[in-house]
């Protein structure tokens, strides 16, 4: 009897140990959405934005992902049609993501690294201000006449006043994660999430090298190191493509596969706007109405536009062209941001714009070619 009891206890202990071991070596991610968010599937994306897997809702309306994570790393769940993206840290743990409403207010119960890195979301002051930021943004911009420069500037000032407080709490918290005694992977991820001018590419790379020695092999850190080195190269290139410098030529293919050269357009027109954009970029799409107005007003006076898409998929780009009904030259280049022609311009974010005169000199760029400033800038050069 004693032997039977002992055998039974050993069996139970073995099962318990095996269960614990399984929990530590796998993740189970459960996501719930409110009924108002009508989606039939969700995708799990890795830190590169690539799809790991997709699932449909179960009978209870939950989206359940299971698998093994090689390491803790940033990830997200997504549904493009619903414009839904929820970031978190994917690691081998039980993870629960509960989206509360259509504003995407979310409660996440994650693993150890997630709870450390995203701890600022549990700060009552941060949570209150973040809700206030969303509320104020909706109040200020819903039904706002975006052609009224004064009202738009006032709305932005009000929203930014709250937004700056939100980002300060987040950045201060992440800096503390880096400074305190936390797991190296938590520090590494926090370092890559800080938005602060003091955190230069050089400083981030130095920290990542230190954490990599402590962690050992890390695909995420290796990937981010590569990204930061490319970013440094782009920054260096951007310093050589400024107002007063000579533009660099670009060749892309239009929707029919025909090559279009920027140099041909520059030679034929008094001024040419070079615009980098993508179909998935909201601010880029938001600038198209301004470009249309400028084209209608100044094209007959010698203005041309060349839009260069950094889309990865031709179908998405062509659909955007059809939706937006743009009539000036539009091309796409391979490799997105990593295309050598794009790297030459040091593009780290889009939209990015340059106004080039017929002599090939860049006479204005970026914010001088945005919104209300676009017409003001063009009116200085084109009479």
CSV table of C-alpha atoms in Angstrom, one decimal:
chain,number,residue,atom,x,y,z
A,1,UNK,CA,0.0,0.0,0.0
A,2,UNK,CA,2.8,2.3,0.9
A,3,UNK,CA,4.5,1.6,-2.4
A,4,UNK,CA,1.3,2.2,-4.3
A,5,UNK,CA,0.8,5.6,-2.5
A,6,UNK,CA,4.4,6.5,-3.1
A,7,UNK,CA,4.1,5.6,-6.8
A,8,UNK,CA,0.9,7.7,-7.1
A,9,UNK,CA,2.5,10.7,-5.4
A,10,UNK,CA,5.6,10.4,-7.7
A,11,UNK,CA,3.3,10.2,-10.7
A,12,UNK,CA,1.4,13.3,-9.6
A,13,UNK,CA,4.7,15.2,-9.0
A,14,UNK,CA,6.1,14.2,-12.3
A,15,UNK,CA,2.9,15.4,-14.1
A,16,UNK,CA,3.1,18.7,-12.1
A,17,UNK,CA,6.7,19.2,-13.1
A,18,UNK,CA,6.0,18.4,-16.7
A,19,UNK,CA,3.1,20.8,-16.7
A,20,UNK,CA,5.2,23.6,-15.2
A,21,UNK,CA,7.9,22.9,-17.7
A,22,UNK,CA,5.4,23.0,-20.6
A,23,UNK,CA,4.0,26.4,-19.4
A,24,UNK,CA,7.5,27.9,-19.3
A,25,UNK,CA,8.5,26.7,-22.7
A,26,UNK,CA,5.3,27.8,-24.6
A,27,UNK,CA,3.0,30.8,-24.8
A,28,UNK,CA,-0.7,30.9,-24.8
A,29,UNK,CA,-2.1,34.2,-26.0
A,30,UNK,CA,-5.8,34.9,-25.6
A,31,UNK,CA,-7.3,38.0,-27.1
A,32,UNK,CA,-10.8,39.3,-26.6
A,33,UNK,CA,-12.5,42.1,-28.5
A,34,UNK,CA,-15.7,44.0,-27.8
A,35,UNK,CA,-18.7,43.1,-30.1
A,36,UNK,CA,-18.5,46.6,-31.7
A,37,UNK,CA,-15.1,45.7,-33.2
A,38,UNK,CA,-16.2,43.4,-35.9
A,39,UNK,CA,-13.3,41.2,-37.0
A,40,UNK,CA,-13.4,37.5,-37.9
A,41,UNK,CA,-9.6,36.9,-37.6
A,42,UNK,CA,-6.5,38.2,-36.0
A,43,UNK,CA,-2.8,37.9,-36.9
A,44,UNK,CA,0.1,37.6,-34.6
A,45,UNK,CA,3.0,39.7,-35.9
A,46,UNK,CA,6.7,39.6,-34.9
A,47,UNK,CA,9.0,42.5,-34.3
A,48,UNK,CA,9.7,42.7,-38.0
A,49,UNK,CA,6.0,43.1,-38.8
A,50,UNK,CA,5.9,39.6,-40.3
A,51,UNK,CA,3.0,37.3,-39.7
A,52,UNK,CA,3.7,34.5,-37.3
A,53,UNK,CA,0.2,33.0,-37.5
A,54,UNK,CA,-3.5,33.9,-37.9
A,55,UNK,CA,-6.5,32.6,-36.0
A,56,UNK,CA,-10.2,32.9,-36.1
A,57,UNK,CA,-12.4,33.4,-33.0
A,58,UNK,CA,-13.5,30.3,-31.1
A,59,UNK,CA,-17.0,29.6,-29.9
A,60,UNK,CA,-16.6,32.0,-27.0
A,61,UNK,CA,-15.4,34.8,-29.3
A,62,UNK,CA,-11.8,34.5,-28.1
A,63,UNK,CA,-8.8,34.5,-30.3
A,64,UNK,CA,-6.2,32.0,-29.0
A,65,UNK,CA,-2.6,31.7,-30.2
A,66,UNK,CA,-0.2,29.0,-28.9
A,67,UNK,CA,3.4,28.3,-29.7
A,68,UNK,CA,7.0,28.7,-28.6
A,69,UNK,CA,8.9,31.9,-28.4
A,70,UNK,CA,12.7,31.6,-28.9
A,71,UNK,CA,13.1,34.7,-26.7
A,72,UNK,CA,11.1,37.5,-25.3
A,73,UNK,CA,10.6,40.2,-28.0
A,74,UNK,CA,8.2,42.9,-29.1
A,75,UNK,CA,5.2,41.7,-31.1
A,76,UNK,CA,1.6,42.6,-31.8
A,77,UNK,CA,-1.8,41.4,-32.8
A,78,UNK,CA,-3.3,43.0,-35.9
A,79,UNK,CA,-6.3,43.2,-38.2
A,80,UNK,CA,-5.6,45.6,-41.0
A,81,UNK,CA,-9.3,46.0,-42.1
A,82,UNK,CA,-10.2,47.2,-38.6
A,83,UNK,CA,-7.1,49.3,-38.3
A,84,UNK,CA,-6.3,47.3,-35.2
A,85,UNK,CA,-2.8,46.9,-33.8
A,86,UNK,CA,-2.0,46.1,-30.2
A,87,UNK,CA,1.7,45.9,-29.2
A,88,UNK,CA,3.0,43.7,-26.4
A,89,UNK,CA,6.0,41.5,-25.5
A,90,UNK,CA,5.7,37.9,-26.8
A,91,UNK,CA,7.3,35.4,-24.4
A,92,UNK,CA,6.6,31.9,-23.1
A,93,UNK,CA,3.9,32.7,-20.6
A,94,UNK,CA,0.1,33.0,-20.4
A,95,UNK,CA,-0.8,36.3,-22.0
A,96,UNK,CA,-4.3,37.9,-22.0
A,97,UNK,CA,-5.1,40.9,-24.1
A,98,UNK,CA,-8.5,42.4,-23.4
A,99,UNK,CA,-9.6,45.2,-25.8
A,100,UNK,CA,-12.2,47.2,-23.9
A,101,UNK,CA,-13.7,49.4,-26.6
A,102,UNK,CA,-13.6,50.8,-30.1
A,103,UNK,CA,-11.0,53.3,-29.0
A,104,UNK,CA,-8.7,50.3,-28.4
A,105,UNK,CA,-8.3,50.9,-24.7
A,106,UNK,CA,-6.6,47.7,-23.7
A,107,UNK,CA,-5.8,45.7,-20.6
A,108,UNK,CA,-2.8,43.3,-21.0
A,109,UNK,CA,-1.7,40.6,-18.5
A,110,UNK,CA,1.6,39.5,-19.9
A,111,UNK,CA,4.7,37.6,-18.9
A,112,UNK,CA,7.6,38.9,-16.8
A,113,UNK,CA,9.4,40.9,-19.5
A,114,UNK,CA,6.1,42.5,-20.7
A,115,UNK,CA,5.1,43.5,-17.2
A,116,UNK,CA,8.4,45.2,-16.6
A,117,UNK,CA,8.7,47.0,-20.0
A,118,UNK,CA,5.1,48.1,-20.1
A,119,UNK,CA,4.8,48.9,-16.4
A,120,UNK,CA,4.1,52.5,-17.2
A,121,UNK,CA,0.6,51.5,-18.5
A,122,UNK,CA,-0.3,50.6,-14.9
A,123,UNK,CA,0.6,54.1,-13.6
A,124,UNK,CA,-2.8,55.7,-12.8
A,125,UNK,CA,-1.5,59.1,-13.9
A,126,UNK,CA,-0.4,57.7,-17.3
A,127,UNK,CA,-3.6,55.8,-17.8
A,128,UNK,CA,-5.7,58.9,-17.0
A,129,UNK,CA,-3.6,61.2,-19.2
A,130,UNK,CA,-3.6,58.7,-22.1
A,131,UNK,CA,-7.4,58.5,-22.0
A,132,UNK,CA,-7.6,62.3,-21.8
A,133,UNK,CA,-5.3,62.5,-24.9
A,134,UNK,CA,-7.5,60.3,-26.9
A,135,UNK,CA,-10.6,62.1,-25.7
A,136,UNK,CA,-9.2,65.5,-26.5
A,137,UNK,CA,-7.9,64.4,-29.9
A,138,UNK,CA,-11.4,63.1,-30.8
A,139,UNK,CA,-13.0,66.3,-29.6
A,140,UNK,CA,-10.6,68.6,-31.4
A,141,UNK,CA,-10.4,66.9,-34.7
A,142,UNK,CA,-13.9,65.4,-35.3
A,143,UNK,CA,-15.6,67.5,-37.9
A,144,UNK,CA,-12.7,70.0,-37.9
A,145,UNK,CA,-12.3,72.0,-41.1
A,146,UNK,CA,-8.7,71.0,-42.0
A,147,UNK,CA,-8.4,73.9,-44.4
A,148,UNK,CA,-8.8,76.4,-41.5
A,149,UNK,CA,-5.1,76.9,-40.6
A,150,UNK,CA,-5.8,78.8,-37.3
A,151,UNK,CA,-8.2,76.2,-36.0
A,152,UNK,CA,-6.0,73.3,-36.9
A,153,UNK,CA,-3.0,74.8,-35.1
A,154,UNK,CA,-5.1,75.5,-32.0
A,155,UNK,CA,-6.3,71.9,-32.0
A,156,UNK,CA,-2.8,70.5,-32.3
A,157,UNK,CA,-1.6,72.7,-29.5
A,158,UNK,CA,-4.3,71.5,-27.2
A,159,UNK,CA,-3.7,67.8,-28.1
A,160,UNK,CA,0.1,68.1,-27.8
A,161,UNK,CA,-0.1,69.7,-24.4
A,162,UNK,CA,-1.6,66.4,-23.1
A,163,UNK,CA,0.4,64.2,-25.4
A,164,UNK,CA,3.7,65.6,-24.2
A,165,UNK,CA,2.9,64.7,-20.6
A,166,UNK,CA,2.0,61.1,-21.7
A,167,UNK,CA,5.3,60.6,-23.5
A,168,UNK,CA,7.3,62.0,-20.7
A,169,UNK,CA,5.8,59.5,-18.2
A,170,UNK,CA,6.5,56.7,-20.6
A,171,UNK,CA,10.1,57.8,-21.4
A,172,UNK,CA,11.0,58.4,-17.7
A,173,UNK,CA,9.7,55.0,-16.8
A,174,UNK,CA,11.6,53.2,-19.6
A,175,UNK,CA,14.8,55.0,-18.6
A,176,UNK,CA,14.3,53.7,-15.1
A,177,UNK,CA,13.9,50.2,-16.4
A,178,UNK,CA,17.3,50.6,-18.1
A,179,UNK,CA,18.9,52.1,-15.1
A,180,UNK,CA,17.5,49.6,-12.5
A,181,UNK,CA,18.4,46.0,-11.8
A,182,UNK,CA,16.1,44.3,-14.3
A,183,UNK,CA,16.6,41.3,-16.7
A,184,UNK,CA,19.0,42.2,-19.6
A,185,UNK,CA,16.3,41.5,-22.2
A,186,UNK,CA,13.9,43.9,-20.4
A,187,UNK,CA,16.6,46.5,-20.5
A,188,UNK,CA,17.4,45.8,-24.2
A,189,UNK,CA,13.8,46.2,-25.3
A,190,UNK,CA,13.2,49.3,-23.1
A,191,UNK,CA,16.3,50.9,-24.7
A,192,UNK,CA,14.7,50.4,-28.2
A,193,UNK,CA,11.4,52.0,-27.1
A,194,UNK,CA,12.7,55.3,-25.6
A,195,UNK,CA,11.8,58.3,-27.7
A,196,UNK,CA,14.4,60.9,-26.6
A,197,UNK,CA,17.0,62.9,-28.4
A,198,UNK,CA,19.5,62.0,-25.7
A,199,UNK,CA,19.2,58.3,-26.7
A,200,UNK,CA,21.3,58.5,-29.9
A,201,UNK,CA,21.9,55.6,-32.2
A,202,UNK,CA,25.4,55.3,-30.8
A,203,UNK,CA,24.2,55.1,-27.2
A,204,UNK,CA,21.5,52.6,-28.0
A,205,UNK,CA,24.0,50.4,-29.9
A,206,UNK,CA,26.5,50.5,-27.0
A,207,UNK,CA,23.8,49.4,-24.6
A,208,UNK,CA,22.6,46.6,-26.9
A,209,UNK,CA,26.2,45.3,-27.2
A,210,UNK,CA,26.4,45.1,-23.4
A,211,UNK,CA,23.1,43.3,-23.0
A,212,UNK,CA,24.0,40.9,-25.9
A,213,UNK,CA,27.0,39.8,-23.9
A,214,UNK,CA,24.9,39.1,-20.9
A,215,UNK,CA,22.1,37.4,-22.8
A,216,UNK,CA,24.1,35.5,-25.4
A,217,UNK,CA,22.4,34.9,-28.8
A,218,UNK,CA,19.4,37.2,-29.4
A,219,UNK,CA,17.8,37.5,-32.8
A,220,UNK,CA,15.9,40.6,-31.7
A,221,UNK,CA,19.0,42.5,-30.6
A,222,UNK,CA,20.9,41.4,-33.8
A,223,UNK,CA,18.0,42.6,-35.9
A,224,UNK,CA,17.7,45.9,-34.0
A,225,UNK,CA,21.5,46.5,-34.2
A,226,UNK,CA,21.3,46.1,-38.0
A,227,UNK,CA,18.3,48.6,-38.1
A,228,UNK,CA,20.2,51.1,-36.0
A,229,UNK,CA,23.3,50.9,-38.1
A,230,UNK,CA,21.2,51.4,-41.2
A,231,UNK,CA,19.5,54.3,-39.4
A,232,UNK,CA,22.9,55.9,-38.7
A,233,UNK,CA,23.8,55.5,-42.4
A,234,UNK,CA,20.5,57.2,-43.4
A,235,UNK,CA,21.1,60.0,-40.9
A,236,UNK,CA,24.6,60.6,-42.5
A,237,UNK,CA,23.0,60.6,-46.0
A,238,UNK,CA,20.3,62.9,-44.9
A,239,UNK,CA,22.9,65.5,-43.9
A,240,UNK,CA,24.1,65.5,-47.5
A,241,UNK,CA,20.6,66.0,-49.0
A,242,UNK,CA,19.5,69.3,-47.6
A,243,UNK,CA,18.3,72.7,-48.9
A,244,UNK,CA,21.0,74.0,-51.2
A,245,UNK,CA,22.4,70.6,-52.2
A,246,UNK,CA,22.0,68.8,-55.5
A,247,UNK,CA,19.3,66.2,-55.7
A,248,UNK,CA,20.0,62.5,-56.4
A,249,UNK,CA,18.4,60.8,-59.3
A,250,UNK,CA,15.7,58.1,-58.8
A,251,UNK,CA,14.4,55.6,-61.3
A,252,UNK,CA,11.1,53.7,-60.6
A,253,UNK,CA,8.5,51.8,-62.4
A,254,UNK,CA,5.0,53.2,-62.9
A,255,UNK,CA,1.8,51.0,-62.7
A,256,UNK,CA,2.4,49.8,-66.2
A,257,UNK,CA,6.0,48.7,-65.6
A,258,UNK,CA,7.5,51.7,-67.5
A,259,UNK,CA,10.7,53.3,-66.1
A,260,UNK,CA,10.4,56.9,-65.0
A,261,UNK,CA,13.4,59.0,-64.1
A,262,UNK,CA,13.3,61.9,-61.8
A,263,UNK,CA,16.1,63.6,-63.8
A,264,UNK,CA,13.8,63.7,-66.9
A,265,UNK,CA,11.1,65.5,-64.9
A,266,UNK,CA,13.5,67.9,-63.4
A,267,UNK,CA,14.9,68.8,-66.8
A,268,UNK,CA,11.4,69.5,-68.3
A,269,UNK,CA,9.9,71.5,-65.5
A,270,UNK,CA,10.7,74.7,-63.5
A,271,UNK,CA,10.1,72.9,-60.2
A,272,UNK,CA,9.6,69.3,-59.2
A,273,UNK,CA,8.3,67.9,-55.9
A,274,UNK,CA,9.8,64.5,-55.0
A,275,UNK,CA,7.5,62.8,-52.5
A,276,UNK,CA,8.2,59.6,-50.7
A,277,UNK,CA,5.1,57.8,-49.4
A,278,UNK,CA,3.3,54.5,-49.0
A,279,UNK,CA,-0.3,53.3,-49.1
A,280,UNK,CA,-0.2,52.2,-45.4
A,281,UNK,CA,1.1,55.6,-44.2
A,282,UNK,CA,-1.9,57.6,-42.9
A,283,UNK,CA,0.0,61.0,-42.8
A,284,UNK,CA,1.1,60.4,-46.4
A,285,UNK,CA,-2.5,59.8,-47.6
A,286,UNK,CA,-3.5,62.9,-45.6
A,287,UNK,CA,-1.1,65.0,-47.7
A,288,UNK,CA,-2.5,63.9,-51.0
A,289,UNK,CA,-5.4,66.4,-51.0
A,290,UNK,CA,-2.8,69.2,-50.5
A,291,UNK,CA,-0.7,67.9,-53.4
A,292,UNK,CA,-3.8,67.8,-55.6
A,293,UNK,CA,-4.6,71.4,-54.8
A,294,UNK,CA,-1.0,72.4,-55.5
A,295,UNK,CA,-0.9,70.4,-58.8
A,296,UNK,CA,-4.1,72.0,-60.0
A,297,UNK,CA,-2.8,75.5,-59.2
A,298,UNK,CA,0.8,75.3,-60.3
A,299,UNK,CA,1.2,72.5,-62.9
A,300,UNK,CA,0.4,74.9,-65.8
A,301,UNK,CA,3.0,77.2,-64.4
A,302,UNK,CA,5.8,74.7,-64.4
A,303,UNK,CA,5.3,72.4,-61.4
A,304,UNK,CA,5.6,68.6,-61.6
A,305,UNK,CA,5.3,66.0,-58.9
A,306,UNK,CA,7.0,62.5,-58.7
A,307,UNK,CA,5.6,60.3,-56.0
A,308,UNK,CA,7.8,57.3,-55.0
A,309,UNK,CA,6.1,54.5,-53.2
A,310,UNK,CA,7.9,52.5,-50.5
A,311,UNK,CA,5.1,49.8,-50.5
A,312,UNK,CA,6.2,46.2,-50.3
A,313,UNK,CA,3.2,45.1,-52.4
A,314,UNK,CA,2.3,46.4,-55.8
A,315,UNK,CA,-1.4,45.6,-55.3
A,316,UNK,CA,-1.7,47.8,-52.2
A,317,UNK,CA,0.1,50.6,-54.1
A,318,UNK,CA,-2.1,50.4,-57.2
A,319,UNK,CA,-5.3,50.2,-55.1
A,320,UNK,CA,-4.2,53.4,-53.3
A,321,UNK,CA,-3.6,55.1,-56.6
A,322,UNK,CA,-7.1,54.2,-57.8
A,323,UNK,CA,-8.6,55.3,-54.5
A,324,UNK,CA,-6.8,58.6,-54.4
A,325,UNK,CA,-7.1,59.3,-58.2
A,326,UNK,CA,-3.7,61.0,-58.4
A,327,UNK,CA,-2.7,62.2,-61.9
A,328,UNK,CA,1.0,63.0,-61.6
A,329,UNK,CA,3.8,60.5,-62.1
A,330,UNK,CA,3.8,57.7,-59.5
A,331,UNK,CA,6.4,55.0,-59.3
A,332,UNK,CA,7.4,52.2,-57.0
A,333,UNK,CA,10.9,51.0,-56.1
A,334,UNK,CA,12.0,47.6,-54.8
A,335,UNK,CA,13.3,47.1,-51.3
A,336,UNK,CA,11.2,49.8,-49.6
A,337,UNK,CA,13.4,51.9,-47.2
A,338,UNK,CA,16.4,49.8,-48.0
A,339,UNK,CA,16.4,50.6,-51.7
A,340,UNK,CA,19.8,52.2,-52.4
A,341,UNK,CA,18.1,55.2,-54.1
A,342,UNK,CA,16.0,55.8,-51.0
A,343,UNK,CA,19.0,55.3,-48.7
A,344,UNK,CA,20.7,58.0,-50.6
A,345,UNK,CA,18.1,60.4,-49.3
A,346,UNK,CA,18.5,59.3,-45.7
A,347,UNK,CA,14.7,58.6,-45.5
A,348,UNK,CA,13.9,57.4,-41.9
A,349,UNK,CA,10.2,58.2,-42.0
A,350,UNK,CA,7.5,59.2,-44.4
A,351,UNK,CA,6.1,61.4,-45.9
A,352,UNK,CA,9.3,62.9,-47.0
A,353,UNK,CA,9.3,65.7,-49.6
A,354,UNK,CA,11.8,67.8,-51.6
A,355,UNK,CA,11.3,70.7,-54.0
A,356,UNK,CA,13.8,70.7,-56.8
A,357,UNK,CA,14.5,73.5,-59.2
A,358,UNK,CA,15.4,73.1,-62.9
A,359,UNK,CA,19.1,73.4,-62.1
A,360,UNK,CA,18.8,70.4,-59.8
A,361,UNK,CA,19.1,72.2,-56.5
A,362,UNK,CA,16.9,71.4,-53.5
A,363,UNK,CA,15.2,74.6,-52.6
A,364,UNK,CA,12.7,73.4,-49.9
A,365,UNK,CA,12.0,70.2,-48.0
A,366,UNK,CA,9.7,68.3,-45.6
A,367,UNK,CA,7.8,70.6,-43.3
A,368,UNK,CA,7.9,73.5,-45.7
A,369,UNK,CA,6.0,71.3,-48.1
A,370,UNK,CA,3.3,70.2,-45.7
A,371,UNK,CA,-0.3,71.2,-45.3
A,372,UNK,CA,-0.7,75.0,-45.4
A,373,UNK,CA,3.0,75.6,-45.8
A,374,UNK,CA,3.0,73.8,-49.2
A,375,UNK,CA,1.1,76.6,-51.0
A,376,UNK,CA,3.0,79.3,-49.2
A,377,UNK,CA,6.4,77.7,-50.2
A,378,UNK,CA,5.4,77.2,-53.8
A,379,UNK,CA,4.0,80.7,-54.1
A,380,UNK,CA,7.5,82.0,-53.3
A,381,UNK,CA,9.1,80.2,-56.2
A,382,UNK,CA,6.4,79.9,-58.8
A,383,UNK,CA,4.8,83.2,-60.0
